[in-house]
Short mmCIF file of C-alpha atoms in Angstrom, two decimals:
data_model
loop_
_atom_site.label_atom_id
_atom_site.label_comp_id
_atom_site.label_asym_id
_atom_site.label_seq_id
_atom_site.Cartn_x
_atom_site.Cartn_y
_atom_site.Cartn_z
CA MET K 1 0.09 0.36 -0.28
CA ASP K 2 0.92 3.28 -1.05
CA GLY K 3 2.14 5.48 2.29
CA HIS K 4 2.74 8.74 -0.76
CA THR K 5 -1.50 7.53 -1.72
CA LEU K 6 -2.30 7.35 1.53
CA ALA K 7 -1.13 10.69 2.95
CA GLN K 8 -3.36 12.19 0.07
CA ASP K 9 -6.30 10.44 1.33
CA ASP K 10 -5.68 11.67 4.87
CA ALA K 11 -4.58 15.26 3.79
CA GLN K 12 -8.61 15.35 1.82
CA LEU K 13 -10.08 13.72 4.73
CA ALA K 14 -8.80 16.61 6.80
CA ASN K 15 -9.72 19.41 4.32
CA LEU K 16 -13.36 17.78 4.68
CA GLY K 17 -13.02 18.13 7.80
CA HIS K 18 -12.55 15.20 9.88
CA LYS K 19 -9.04 13.28 11.58
CA PRO K 20 -8.66 10.09 9.86
CA GLU K 21 -9.69 7.74 12.72
CA LEU K 22 -10.15 4.70 10.33
CA LYS K 23 -7.30 1.96 9.34
CA ARG K 24 -7.19 2.02 5.41
CA ASN K 25 -6.84 -1.25 4.98
CA PHE K 26 -9.32 -2.37 2.46
CA SER K 27 -8.42 -2.70 -1.12
CA PRO K 28 -10.31 -2.14 -4.10
CA LEU K 29 -11.21 -5.57 -4.66
CA ALA K 30 -12.16 -5.95 -0.84
CA MET K 31 -14.14 -3.19 -1.34
CA LEU K 32 -15.89 -4.51 -4.37
CA GLY K 33 -16.33 -7.54 -2.54
CA LEU K 34 -18.23 -5.97 0.52
CA ALA K 35 -20.74 -3.51 -2.17
CA PHE K 36 -21.22 -6.62 -3.85
CA ALA K 37 -21.65 -8.66 -0.79
CA ILE K 38 -24.67 -5.86 -0.14
CA LEU K 39 -26.03 -5.53 -2.61
CA ASN K 40 -25.52 -9.45 -2.87
CA SER K 41 -28.03 -9.05 -6.61
CA TRP K 42 -28.36 -12.53 -7.58
CA THR K 43 -29.16 -13.93 -4.20
CA ALA K 44 -31.61 -11.29 -2.98
CA LEU K 45 -33.12 -11.08 -6.31
CA SER K 46 -34.12 -14.63 -5.68
CA ALA K 47 -34.58 -15.23 -2.75
CA SER K 48 -37.72 -11.80 -2.59
CA LEU K 49 -39.01 -13.64 -5.39
CA SER K 50 -42.36 -13.46 -4.16
CA LEU K 51 -42.43 -10.12 -4.00
CA ALA K 52 -42.82 -9.94 -7.63
CA LEU K 53 -44.49 -13.12 -9.19
CA PRO K 54 -47.79 -11.94 -7.18
CA SER K 55 -47.38 -8.62 -8.62
CA GLY K 56 -46.93 -8.77 -12.49
CA GLY K 57 -45.13 -12.15 -13.05
CA PRO K 58 -42.16 -13.05 -15.06
CA THR K 59 -42.76 -9.40 -16.82
CA SER K 60 -42.60 -7.85 -13.62
CA VAL K 61 -39.09 -10.52 -12.08
CA VAL K 62 -37.32 -10.00 -15.69
CA TRP K 63 -38.16 -6.41 -17.40
CA GLY K 64 -38.55 -4.56 -13.44
CA LEU K 65 -34.88 -5.70 -12.68
CA ILE K 66 -33.97 -3.94 -15.99
CA THR K 67 -35.84 -0.65 -15.16
CA ALA K 68 -34.61 -0.29 -11.62
CA GLY K 69 -30.84 -1.34 -13.01
CA ILE K 70 -30.92 1.51 -15.54
CA CYS K 71 -32.61 3.71 -13.35
CA ASN K 72 -29.73 3.05 -9.87
CA LEU K 73 -26.82 2.93 -12.84
CA CYS K 74 -28.05 6.34 -13.32
CA LEU K 75 -27.64 7.26 -9.76
CA ALA K 76 -24.38 5.65 -8.86
CA ALA K 77 -23.55 7.59 -11.66
CA SER K 78 -24.71 10.46 -10.01
CA LEU K 79 -23.48 10.04 -7.21
CA ALA K 80 -19.55 8.92 -7.90
CA GLU K 81 -19.31 11.90 -8.99
CA PHE K 82 -19.97 13.28 -4.90
CA LEU K 83 -17.96 10.82 -4.39
CA SER K 84 -14.80 11.30 -6.45
CA ALA K 85 -14.82 15.64 -4.41
CA TYR K 86 -15.69 14.47 -1.66
CA PRO K 87 -15.01 10.96 -0.24
CA THR K 88 -16.36 11.38 3.79
CA ALA K 89 -18.02 8.26 5.52
CA GLY K 90 -21.36 10.90 5.49
CA GLY K 91 -22.34 10.61 2.18
CA GLN K 92 -25.54 12.00 1.04
CA TYR K 93 -26.01 14.20 4.18
CA HIS K 94 -22.46 15.73 4.25
CA TRP K 95 -22.59 16.35 0.16
CA VAL K 96 -26.21 17.91 0.61
CA ALA K 97 -24.29 20.32 3.14
CA VAL K 98 -21.22 21.25 0.67
CA ILE K 99 -23.55 21.80 -2.18
CA SER K 100 -27.11 23.31 -0.42
CA TRP K 101 -27.92 27.40 0.33
CA LYS K 102 -26.67 28.11 3.27
CA LYS K 103 -29.37 28.92 5.37
CA TRP K 104 -30.69 25.20 4.18
CA VAL K 105 -28.00 23.44 5.45
CA PRO K 106 -28.62 22.36 7.95
CA LEU K 107 -32.12 21.36 7.90
CA LEU K 108 -31.65 19.62 4.85
CA SER K 109 -28.66 17.63 5.66
CA TRP K 110 -30.18 16.46 8.95
CA ILE K 111 -33.39 15.67 6.76
CA THR K 112 -30.78 13.41 4.61
CA GLY K 113 -28.85 12.52 7.29
CA TRP K 114 -31.71 10.92 9.41
CA ILE K 115 -33.67 9.28 6.37
CA ASN K 116 -29.92 7.49 5.74
CA VAL K 117 -29.40 6.14 8.84
CA PHE K 118 -32.90 4.61 8.61
CA GLY K 119 -32.40 3.22 5.23
CA TRP K 120 -29.23 1.67 6.86
CA ILE K 121 -30.78 -0.30 9.58
CA ALA K 122 -33.72 -1.67 7.55
CA LEU K 123 -31.15 -2.40 5.38
CA THR K 124 -28.91 -4.44 7.85
CA ALA K 125 -32.53 -5.95 8.87
CA SER K 126 -33.32 -7.58 5.64
CA GLY K 127 -30.33 -10.07 5.54
CA GLY K 128 -31.38 -11.34 8.52
CA LEU K 129 -35.03 -11.65 7.27
CA LEU K 130 -34.16 -13.27 3.70
CA GLY K 131 -32.62 -15.70 5.52
CA SER K 132 -34.25 -16.78 8.37
CA GLN K 133 -37.30 -16.86 5.32
CA LEU K 134 -34.88 -19.57 4.23
CA ILE K 135 -34.13 -21.91 6.64
CA VAL K 136 -37.72 -21.90 7.97
CA GLY K 137 -38.62 -23.15 3.98
CA VAL K 138 -36.40 -25.75 4.55
CA ILE K 139 -38.31 -27.07 7.24
CA ALA K 140 -41.30 -26.59 5.38
CA LEU K 141 -39.65 -28.83 2.37
CA TYR K 142 -38.87 -31.34 4.60
CA ASP K 143 -41.50 -31.47 6.67
CA PRO K 144 -45.52 -31.19 4.73
CA VAL K 145 -47.56 -30.67 7.89
CA TYR K 146 -45.28 -28.06 9.59
CA GLU K 147 -47.32 -24.65 10.32
CA PRO K 148 -44.13 -21.86 10.56
CA GLN K 149 -44.38 -19.80 13.80
CA ARG K 150 -43.50 -16.21 13.12
CA TRP K 151 -41.53 -16.47 16.52
CA HIS K 152 -39.19 -19.15 15.13
CA GLN K 153 -38.91 -16.76 12.31
CA PHE K 154 -37.65 -13.98 14.82
CA LEU K 155 -35.25 -16.20 16.45
CA ILE K 156 -33.13 -17.51 13.32
CA TYR K 157 -33.20 -13.25 12.43
CA ILE K 158 -32.06 -12.39 15.66
CA GLY K 159 -29.13 -15.01 14.93
CA TYR K 160 -28.08 -14.11 11.93
CA ASN K 161 -27.85 -10.38 13.67
CA ILE K 162 -25.53 -11.18 16.25
CA VAL K 163 -23.53 -13.30 14.48
CA ALA K 164 -23.00 -10.30 11.83
CA PHE K 165 -22.38 -8.25 15.01
CA ILE K 166 -19.92 -10.64 16.75
CA VAL K 167 -17.84 -10.51 12.99
CA ASN K 168 -17.79 -7.10 12.94
CA VAL K 169 -16.77 -6.50 17.33
CA PHE K 170 -13.64 -9.37 17.22
CA MET K 171 -12.82 -9.51 13.47
CA ASP K 172 -12.34 -6.20 12.08
CA SER K 173 -8.90 -6.29 10.40
CA SER K 174 -10.35 -9.61 8.83
CA LEU K 175 -12.81 -7.79 7.28
CA PRO K 176 -11.13 -6.94 4.03
CA ASN K 177 -10.53 -10.92 3.54
CA ILE K 178 -13.82 -12.14 4.43
CA ASN K 179 -15.37 -9.03 2.05
CA LYS K 180 -12.97 -11.32 -0.63
CA ALA K 181 -14.39 -14.12 0.09
CA ALA K 182 -17.71 -13.18 -0.17
CA PHE K 183 -17.75 -11.97 -3.81
CA ILE K 184 -15.66 -14.94 -4.48
CA TRP K 185 -17.98 -17.04 -3.56
CA SER K 186 -21.47 -15.43 -4.36
CA ILE K 187 -19.66 -15.61 -7.50
CA THR K 188 -19.11 -19.00 -7.59
CA GLY K 189 -22.65 -20.22 -6.09
CA PHE K 190 -24.15 -18.14 -9.11
CA VAL K 191 -22.34 -20.50 -11.23
CA ILE K 192 -23.20 -23.16 -9.73
CA ILE K 193 -26.44 -23.23 -9.13
CA SER K 194 -27.41 -21.74 -12.92
CA ILE K 195 -25.29 -25.34 -14.41
CA THR K 196 -26.88 -27.68 -11.67
CA VAL K 197 -31.02 -26.18 -11.95
CA LEU K 198 -30.34 -26.16 -16.06
CA ALA K 199 -28.93 -29.48 -16.30
CA CYS K 200 -30.89 -31.50 -13.77
CA ALA K 201 -34.28 -29.77 -15.39
CA SER K 202 -33.10 -30.60 -18.97
CA PRO K 203 -35.14 -31.25 -21.30
CA ASN K 204 -38.29 -30.02 -19.10
CA TYR K 205 -38.38 -26.15 -19.49
CA SER K 206 -40.29 -23.08 -19.20
CA SER K 207 -41.50 -21.32 -22.68
CA GLY K 208 -39.56 -18.13 -23.31
CA GLU K 209 -43.40 -16.47 -23.84
CA PHE K 210 -43.55 -17.44 -20.30
CA VAL K 211 -40.07 -15.91 -19.24
CA PHE K 212 -40.80 -12.93 -20.96
CA ARG K 213 -44.12 -12.00 -21.59
CA ASP K 214 -46.51 -13.75 -19.02
CA PHE K 215 -48.08 -11.49 -16.70
CA ILE K 216 -49.34 -12.91 -13.77
CA ASN K 217 -51.62 -10.25 -11.04
CA GLU K 218 -52.73 -12.15 -7.17
CA THR K 219 -52.68 -8.20 -5.39
CA GLY K 220 -55.97 -6.94 -6.04
CA TRP K 221 -54.39 -4.10 -7.43
CA PRO K 222 -55.04 -2.46 -11.37
CA ASP K 223 -52.73 -4.51 -13.36
CA GLY K 224 -50.37 -1.22 -14.43
CA ILE K 225 -50.35 -0.47 -9.82
CA ALA K 226 -49.77 -4.63 -9.89
CA TRP K 227 -46.78 -4.20 -12.13
CA LEU K 228 -44.90 -0.95 -10.70
CA LEU K 229 -45.51 -2.98 -7.52
CA GLY K 230 -43.17 -5.47 -8.46
CA LEU K 231 -40.34 -2.91 -8.62
CA LEU K 232 -39.93 -3.51 -5.53
CA GLN K 233 -37.99 -6.68 -5.78
CA GLY K 234 -35.92 -5.07 -8.91
CA GLY K 235 -35.19 -1.93 -6.55
CA PHE K 236 -34.30 -3.86 -3.52
CA GLY K 237 -31.62 -5.91 -5.26
CA LEU K 238 -30.08 -3.08 -6.14
CA THR K 239 -30.33 -1.25 -2.83
CA GLY K 240 -27.08 0.27 -0.91
CA TYR K 241 -24.29 1.06 -3.44
CA ASP K 242 -23.74 4.23 -1.22
CA ALA K 243 -22.25 1.56 0.95
CA VAL K 244 -18.62 2.56 -0.92
CA ALA K 245 -19.32 6.24 0.02
CA HIS K 246 -19.92 5.28 3.77
CA MET K 247 -16.86 2.53 4.30
CA ILE K 248 -14.81 5.30 1.23
CA GLU K 249 -12.34 6.37 4.46
CA GLU K 250 -10.96 2.87 4.83
CA ILE K 251 -10.23 2.48 0.82
CA PRO K 252 -6.59 3.57 -0.20
CA ASN K 253 -6.63 6.72 -3.30
CA ALA K 254 -10.22 6.78 -2.55
CA SER K 255 -11.50 9.43 -4.43
CA VAL K 256 -10.49 7.78 -7.90
CA GLU K 257 -11.78 3.85 -6.92
CA GLY K 258 -14.46 4.70 -5.24
CA PRO K 259 -16.28 5.85 -8.10
CA LYS K 260 -15.66 3.13 -10.45
CA ILE K 261 -16.39 0.36 -6.88
CA MET K 262 -19.86 2.01 -6.50
CA ILE K 263 -20.82 2.31 -10.29
CA ALA K 264 -18.89 -1.51 -11.48
CA CYS K 265 -20.90 -3.24 -8.30
CA VAL K 266 -24.67 -2.07 -9.59
CA ALA K 267 -23.54 -2.88 -13.05
CA ILE K 268 -22.38 -6.40 -11.81
CA GLY K 269 -25.48 -7.24 -9.96
CA THR K 270 -27.74 -6.12 -12.77
CA PHE K 271 -26.38 -8.70 -14.88
CA THR K 272 -25.90 -11.41 -12.20
CA GLY K 273 -29.20 -11.04 -11.12
CA PHE K 274 -30.91 -10.91 -14.96
CA VAL K 275 -28.53 -13.99 -15.60
CA PHE K 276 -29.55 -15.83 -12.74
CA LEU K 277 -33.55 -15.27 -12.41
CA VAL K 278 -34.31 -16.06 -15.98
CA VAL K 279 -32.49 -19.59 -15.33
CA LEU K 280 -34.96 -19.76 -12.55
CA LEU K 281 -37.56 -19.04 -14.35
CA PHE K 282 -36.66 -21.48 -17.19
CA VAL K 283 -36.71 -24.38 -14.71
CA ALA K 284 -39.02 -22.86 -12.41
CA GLY K 285 -41.90 -25.15 -12.94
CA ASP K 286 -45.91 -24.51 -12.43
CA VAL K 287 -45.51 -20.84 -11.28
CA GLU K 288 -49.01 -21.66 -9.36
CA ASP K 289 -47.27 -24.24 -6.92
CA VAL K 290 -44.18 -21.47 -6.54
CA ILE K 291 -46.15 -18.49 -5.57
CA SER K 292 -47.53 -20.94 -3.44
CA SER K 293 -45.63 -22.89 -1.25
CA THR K 294 -44.21 -22.59 1.78
CA ALA K 295 -40.61 -23.67 1.32
CA GLY K 296 -40.44 -20.17 -0.83
CA PRO K 297 -39.90 -19.78 -4.21
CA LEU K 298 -36.27 -20.04 -4.51
CA LEU K 299 -36.15 -23.56 -2.60
CA GLN K 300 -39.31 -24.67 -4.20
CA ILE K 301 -37.53 -24.25 -7.84
CA SER K 302 -34.70 -25.65 -6.64
CA TYR K 303 -36.82 -28.31 -5.83
CA ASN K 304 -39.08 -29.08 -8.87
CA ALA K 305 -35.63 -28.74 -11.15
CA THR K 306 -33.49 -31.34 -9.58
CA ARG K 307 -36.43 -33.06 -8.44
CA ASN K 308 -34.00 -33.71 -5.08
CA LYS K 309 -34.62 -32.51 -1.62
CA ALA K 310 -31.30 -33.20 -0.07
CA GLY K 311 -30.21 -31.43 -3.79
CA ALA K 312 -32.48 -28.63 -3.06
CA VAL K 313 -31.13 -27.59 0.34
CA CYS K 314 -27.60 -28.09 -0.66
CA LEU K 315 -27.77 -25.95 -3.31
CA LEU K 316 -29.67 -23.20 -1.44
CA ILE K 317 -26.77 -23.32 1.34
CA PHE K 318 -25.15 -20.90 -1.05
CA PRO K 319 -27.36 -18.14 -0.90
CA LEU K 320 -27.99 -18.73 3.08
CA VAL K 321 -24.40 -17.92 3.38
CA CYS K 322 -24.07 -14.94 0.75
CA LEU K 323 -27.49 -13.19 3.18
CA LEU K 324 -24.91 -13.84 6.38
CA PHE K 325 -22.26 -12.15 4.68
CA ALA K 326 -24.56 -9.79 3.68
CA ALA K 327 -25.36 -9.36 7.18
CA THR K 328 -22.26 -8.69 8.05
CA SER K 329 -21.38 -6.12 5.66
CA ILE K 330 -25.03 -4.25 5.47
CA MET K 331 -23.76 -3.81 9.87
CA THR K 332 -20.47 -2.45 9.16
CA THR K 333 -21.96 -0.07 6.83
CA SER K 334 -24.63 0.93 8.78
CA SER K 335 -22.84 1.37 12.21
CA ARG K 336 -20.13 3.58 10.12
CA MET K 337 -22.81 5.61 9.08
CA THR K 338 -24.07 6.14 12.20
CA TYR K 339 -20.87 6.84 13.42
CA ALA K 340 -20.32 9.92 10.83
CA PHE K 341 -23.83 11.12 11.99
CA ALA K 342 -23.31 11.21 15.25
CA ARG K 343 -19.69 12.48 15.12
CA ASP K 344 -21.19 15.39 13.15
CA GLY K 345 -23.69 15.95 16.01
CA ALA K 346 -26.62 14.55 14.72
CA LEU K 347 -27.62 12.15 17.11
CA PRO K 348 -29.11 11.95 20.81
CA ALA K 349 -25.94 10.96 22.28
CA SER K 350 -24.27 11.82 19.54
CA ARG K 351 -20.43 11.75 21.46
CA PHE K 352 -21.34 8.58 23.05
CA PHE K 353 -21.81 6.90 19.61
CA ALA K 354 -19.35 8.65 17.50
CA LYS K 355 -16.63 6.98 19.62
CA VAL K 356 -13.93 4.76 18.27
CA HIS K 357 -12.53 1.55 20.69
CA PRO K 358 -9.23 2.20 21.92
CA THR K 359 -8.74 -1.44 20.95
CA LEU K 360 -10.55 -3.21 18.70
CA HIS K 361 -10.44 0.19 16.65
CA VAL K 362 -14.39 0.08 15.84
CA PRO K 363 -17.44 2.31 16.39
CA LEU K 364 -18.20 0.04 18.68
CA ASN K 365 -21.59 2.42 20.47
CA ALA K 366 -22.44 2.48 17.32
CA LEU K 367 -22.54 -0.83 16.21
CA TYR K 368 -24.91 -1.69 19.75
CA LEU K 369 -27.23 0.66 18.22
CA THR K 370 -27.66 -0.57 14.81
CA THR K 371 -27.54 -4.11 16.17
CA ALA K 372 -30.97 -3.25 18.85
CA LEU K 373 -32.34 -0.91 16.16
CA VAL K 374 -32.15 -4.18 14.26
CA ILE K 375 -33.87 -6.32 16.61
CA VAL K 376 -36.49 -3.80 17.47
CA PHE K 377 -37.03 -3.68 13.23
CA GLY K 378 -36.98 -7.18 13.03
CA CYS K 379 -40.11 -7.07 15.66
CA ILE K 380 -42.98 -6.43 12.80
CA PHE K 381 -42.10 -10.43 11.75
CA LEU K 382 -44.48 -10.57 15.08
CA GLY K 383 -47.54 -8.70 14.52
CA SER K 384 -47.80 -8.48 10.36
CA SER K 385 -47.73 -11.50 7.97
CA SER K 386 -46.28 -8.45 5.27
CA ALA K 387 -43.31 -7.72 7.27
CA LEU K 388 -41.02 -8.72 3.76
CA ASN K 389 -42.43 -6.06 2.03
CA ALA K 390 -42.51 -3.39 5.07
CA ILE K 391 -38.99 -4.09 5.61
CA ILE K 392 -37.49 -4.06 2.00
CA SER K 393 -40.23 -1.08 1.37
CA ALA K 394 -38.40 1.59 4.30
CA SER K 395 -35.13 0.38 2.94
CA VAL K 396 -35.42 1.24 -0.40
CA VAL K 397 -37.33 4.07 -0.13
CA ALA K 398 -35.38 5.37 2.44
CA LEU K 399 -32.08 4.48 0.47
CA GLY K 400 -33.07 6.06 -2.99
CA VAL K 401 -35.14 8.84 -1.04
CA SER K 402 -31.09 9.48 0.28
CA TYR K 403 -29.90 9.17 -2.98
CA ALA K 404 -31.77 11.93 -4.48
CA MET K 405 -31.76 14.22 -2.14
CA PRO K 406 -27.81 15.43 -3.37
CA VAL K 407 -28.67 14.83 -7.05
CA THR K 408 -31.72 16.93 -7.48
CA ILE K 409 -30.23 19.78 -4.79
CA ASN K 410 -26.86 19.54 -7.69
CA CYS K 411 -29.74 19.77 -10.44
CA LEU K 412 -31.54 22.77 -8.77
CA ARG K 413 -28.79 25.17 -9.09
CA GLY K 414 -27.46 23.71 -12.63
CA ARG K 415 -24.76 21.49 -12.13
CA LYS K 416 -22.45 23.88 -11.21
CA MET K 417 -21.91 22.92 -7.58
CA LEU K 418 -19.59 20.17 -7.13
CA GLY K 419 -15.65 20.21 -6.62
CA PRO K 420 -12.97 19.42 -8.19
CA ARG K 421 -12.90 15.32 -9.03
CA SER K 422 -11.30 13.20 -10.83
CA PHE K 423 -14.73 11.47 -11.89
CA VAL K 424 -17.44 13.52 -14.37
CA LEU K 425 -19.97 13.07 -16.41
CA PRO K 426 -19.75 14.74 -19.30
CA GLY K 427 -23.00 17.25 -20.08
CA VAL K 428 -26.21 15.66 -21.86
CA PHE K 429 -25.57 12.27 -20.36
CA GLY K 430 -24.65 14.32 -16.51
CA TRP K 431 -28.18 16.00 -17.06
CA PHE K 432 -29.64 12.49 -18.35
CA ALA K 433 -28.57 10.40 -15.20
CA ASN K 434 -29.67 12.79 -12.64
CA LEU K 435 -33.29 13.23 -13.93
CA LEU K 436 -33.88 9.94 -14.43
CA GLY K 437 -32.70 8.98 -11.33
CA ILE K 438 -34.32 11.54 -10.07
CA VAL K 439 -37.85 10.56 -11.15
CA TYR K 440 -37.58 6.84 -10.32
CA VAL K 441 -36.91 7.50 -7.10
CA ILE K 442 -39.96 9.95 -6.98
CA ILE K 443 -42.09 6.99 -8.34
CA THR K 444 -40.94 4.28 -6.47
CA THR K 445 -40.95 6.29 -2.83
CA VAL K 446 -45.13 7.14 -3.86
CA LEU K 447 -45.52 3.09 -5.00
CA PHE K 448 -43.12 1.33 -2.25
CA VAL K 449 -45.57 2.36 0.82
CA PHE K 450 -48.93 0.55 -0.65
CA PRO K 451 -50.13 -2.82 0.57
CA PRO K 452 -49.55 -5.29 -1.10
CA GLU K 453 -52.57 -6.10 -2.17
CA LEU K 454 -55.84 -6.00 -1.24
CA PRO K 455 -58.01 -5.50 0.87
CA VAL K 456 -55.73 -4.22 2.90
CA THR K 457 -56.66 -5.70 6.65
CA GLY K 458 -54.33 -5.13 9.95
CA ASN K 459 -52.59 -8.03 9.64
CA ASN K 460 -51.25 -7.79 5.54
CA MET K 461 -50.86 -3.40 5.82
CA ASN K 462 -46.95 -1.97 4.82
CA TYR K 463 -46.20 -0.92 8.08
CA CYS K 464 -43.57 0.66 6.37
CA ILE K 465 -45.55 3.78 6.67
CA VAL K 466 -45.15 3.64 10.76
CA ALA K 467 -41.80 3.20 10.99
CA PHE K 468 -40.98 6.25 9.10
CA MET K 469 -43.50 7.52 11.34
CA ILE K 470 -42.07 6.50 13.95
CA VAL K 471 -38.54 8.08 12.48
CA LEU K 472 -39.89 11.34 11.62
CA ILE K 473 -41.53 11.82 15.52
CA VAL K 474 -38.18 11.03 16.80
CA SER K 475 -36.14 13.40 14.35
CA THR K 476 -38.42 15.89 14.78
CA ILE K 477 -38.32 16.51 18.74
CA GLN K 478 -34.36 16.15 17.72
CA TRP K 479 -34.15 18.77 15.86
CA LEU K 480 -36.48 21.22 18.43
CA THR K 481 -34.90 20.23 21.33
CA ASP K 482 -31.15 20.21 19.92
CA GLY K 483 -30.41 20.29 16.69
CA ARG K 484 -31.92 23.66 15.65
CA ASN K 485 -30.20 25.19 18.37
CA ASN K 486 -26.46 23.15 17.59
CA TYR K 487 -26.43 21.38 14.33
CA LYS K 488 -24.98 23.55 11.74
CA GLY K 489 -24.07 21.08 9.34
CA PRO K 490 -21.02 18.70 9.76
CA ARG K 491 -18.03 20.15 11.33
CA VAL K 492 -15.01 20.43 9.90
CA GLU K 493 -11.74 19.94 12.23
CA ILE K 494 -8.87 21.95 10.94
CA GLY K 495 -5.63 22.63 13.54
CA GLY K 496 -7.45 21.14 16.21
CA GLU K 497 -10.44 23.76 15.66
CA VAL K 498 -13.55 23.04 15.20
CA LEU K 499 -15.20 25.14 12.78
CA GLU K 500 -18.82 24.89 11.34
CA ASP K 501 -19.24 24.29 7.82
CA SER K 502 -20.10 27.89 7.32
CA GLU K 503 -16.57 29.17 8.22
CA ALA K 504 -14.89 26.03 6.56
CA PRO K 505 -11.58 26.98 3.90
CA ASN K 506 -12.11 27.19 -0.07
CA MET K 507 -10.13 23.64 -0.23
CA VAL K 508 -10.48 20.50 -1.27
CA ALA K 509 -7.06 18.24 -0.74
CA GLY K 510 -5.28 20.96 -0.50
CA GLN K 511 -6.25 22.74 -3.71
CA PRO K 512 -8.06 25.75 -4.35
CA SER K 513 -11.64 24.63 -6.51
CA SER K 514 -11.51 26.55 -9.19
CA HIS K 515 -13.20 26.30 -12.74
CA GLN K 516 -13.47 22.67 -14.46
CA GLY K 517 -13.00 21.67 -17.42
CA ASN K 518 -16.56 20.87 -18.00
CA GLY K 519 -17.88 24.15 -17.36
CA GLU K 520 -18.39 23.42 -13.66
CA VAL K 521 -17.40 25.38 -11.04
CA GLY K 522 -16.34 24.21 -7.48
CA SER K 523 -17.96 25.43 -4.27
CA ARG K 524 -16.47 25.01 -0.96
CA SER K 525 -15.64 21.49 -0.32
CA ASN K 526 -16.45 21.96 3.79
CA GLY K 527 -18.93 23.75 3.19
CA ALA K 528 -22.26 24.50 2.61
CA ALA K 529 -22.86 26.45 -0.97
CA GLY K 530 -23.54 29.51 -0.12
CA SER K 531 -20.21 32.06 -0.74
CA LYS K 532 -21.12 32.27 -4.29
CA LYS K 533 -25.36 31.59 -4.89
CA ASP K 534 -27.49 31.51 -1.95
#
């Protein structure tokens, strides 16, 4: 690892307002492994087939993923520009503070940060959620009279998250190698399962007409709404790529490698997800059996293809381990996001949650908070039959909104507020990518809080909206009692003196902001853009 590069990275982070406290022990491959382990697209998409099959059928599964893939690639490319200019673990809420109108910096940064923290906690819950569903499905496959109880799944869910917590606390130095292993395991599983089910099912494949054109609607919603609701599966399989931003302080040559990794993980996820879903649909067998199976769609399809319970369960080991890797990686990123937001004084008891343990070198208190909230979040299991929709909707919607916030503000300010950077979207394509990503977020934010089926009851309603209301209430109380008086945006520490963003010098990695080759004007890297235009 180049000492000069590390010194440059630390200097850039210092100029962005923070002391380097976390070790830069992630190589680009390890960071790609972490990002891909979080997206884990083929695993997440196949494990969440129950979201899309009743809500559009194969057309929603295949073309919904393509739609979500294109839109998320545009969002990832849009955020990659910010990451290249401002590589800090704060990510979206820091970027919003940099480019916003001066008087709106505290409030907009506050809102973005709270939404992002909530989105990552919900996403952390999704790993254990899907893993517990697969395990309960194995029991149901072997014991047809087994009636799964919600508390069964809840206990497995807690087990997943406790393992992830232990790995994050006591194996921090091994996380880069764990993430490399996760990447290799995931790609290996993708190849082995695809080849095995195709070989075992031959020649009894579904028709191309079924795979690419068959439409199913068992939701009670009109067909168009049902198909759009099925987009939740594709959106879920491709969300979480801002993990690269929240872990960026632990990778060398951050401003150059970070944007590449962010875009690459979405592209790889879209490709592998598309191929894997098409393979599963070709070997699915009777789709009604798949939808209604107590074993779950993925395990039922594997059983239909192999015609062997033991073989199907052996194949399921790959996604089960992938989800454990994902739970660990997502918890890593969620704790770093919580740590960064607390470091800037935006959470209750911020000083406590912003501490890095002196010997473990991890934000231990932030990990405690993340794990505790994830377990509380999992209580949705005990009260709703649509817990999967609620938790996944919450993560996709919250993260989507946090992605759109800095992009929208930058567009409103003419795409002229970013500082010097190595990754730049060319003029027309930059506008196209930004606007398409924003439109996608607006549509999905509205749709994904809808209940998954009609008629709506207390048992099947989408409790995503309830979770949002709780976060809104807590964040509003915190803003009124503390934030509006004390939070001025991300803090800047220079030479031991703490400044707020509006007081920070106009520097990026030791370079003054200047006009860029593409005609964009660099704004204040450390502070809210407002010294140029308000």
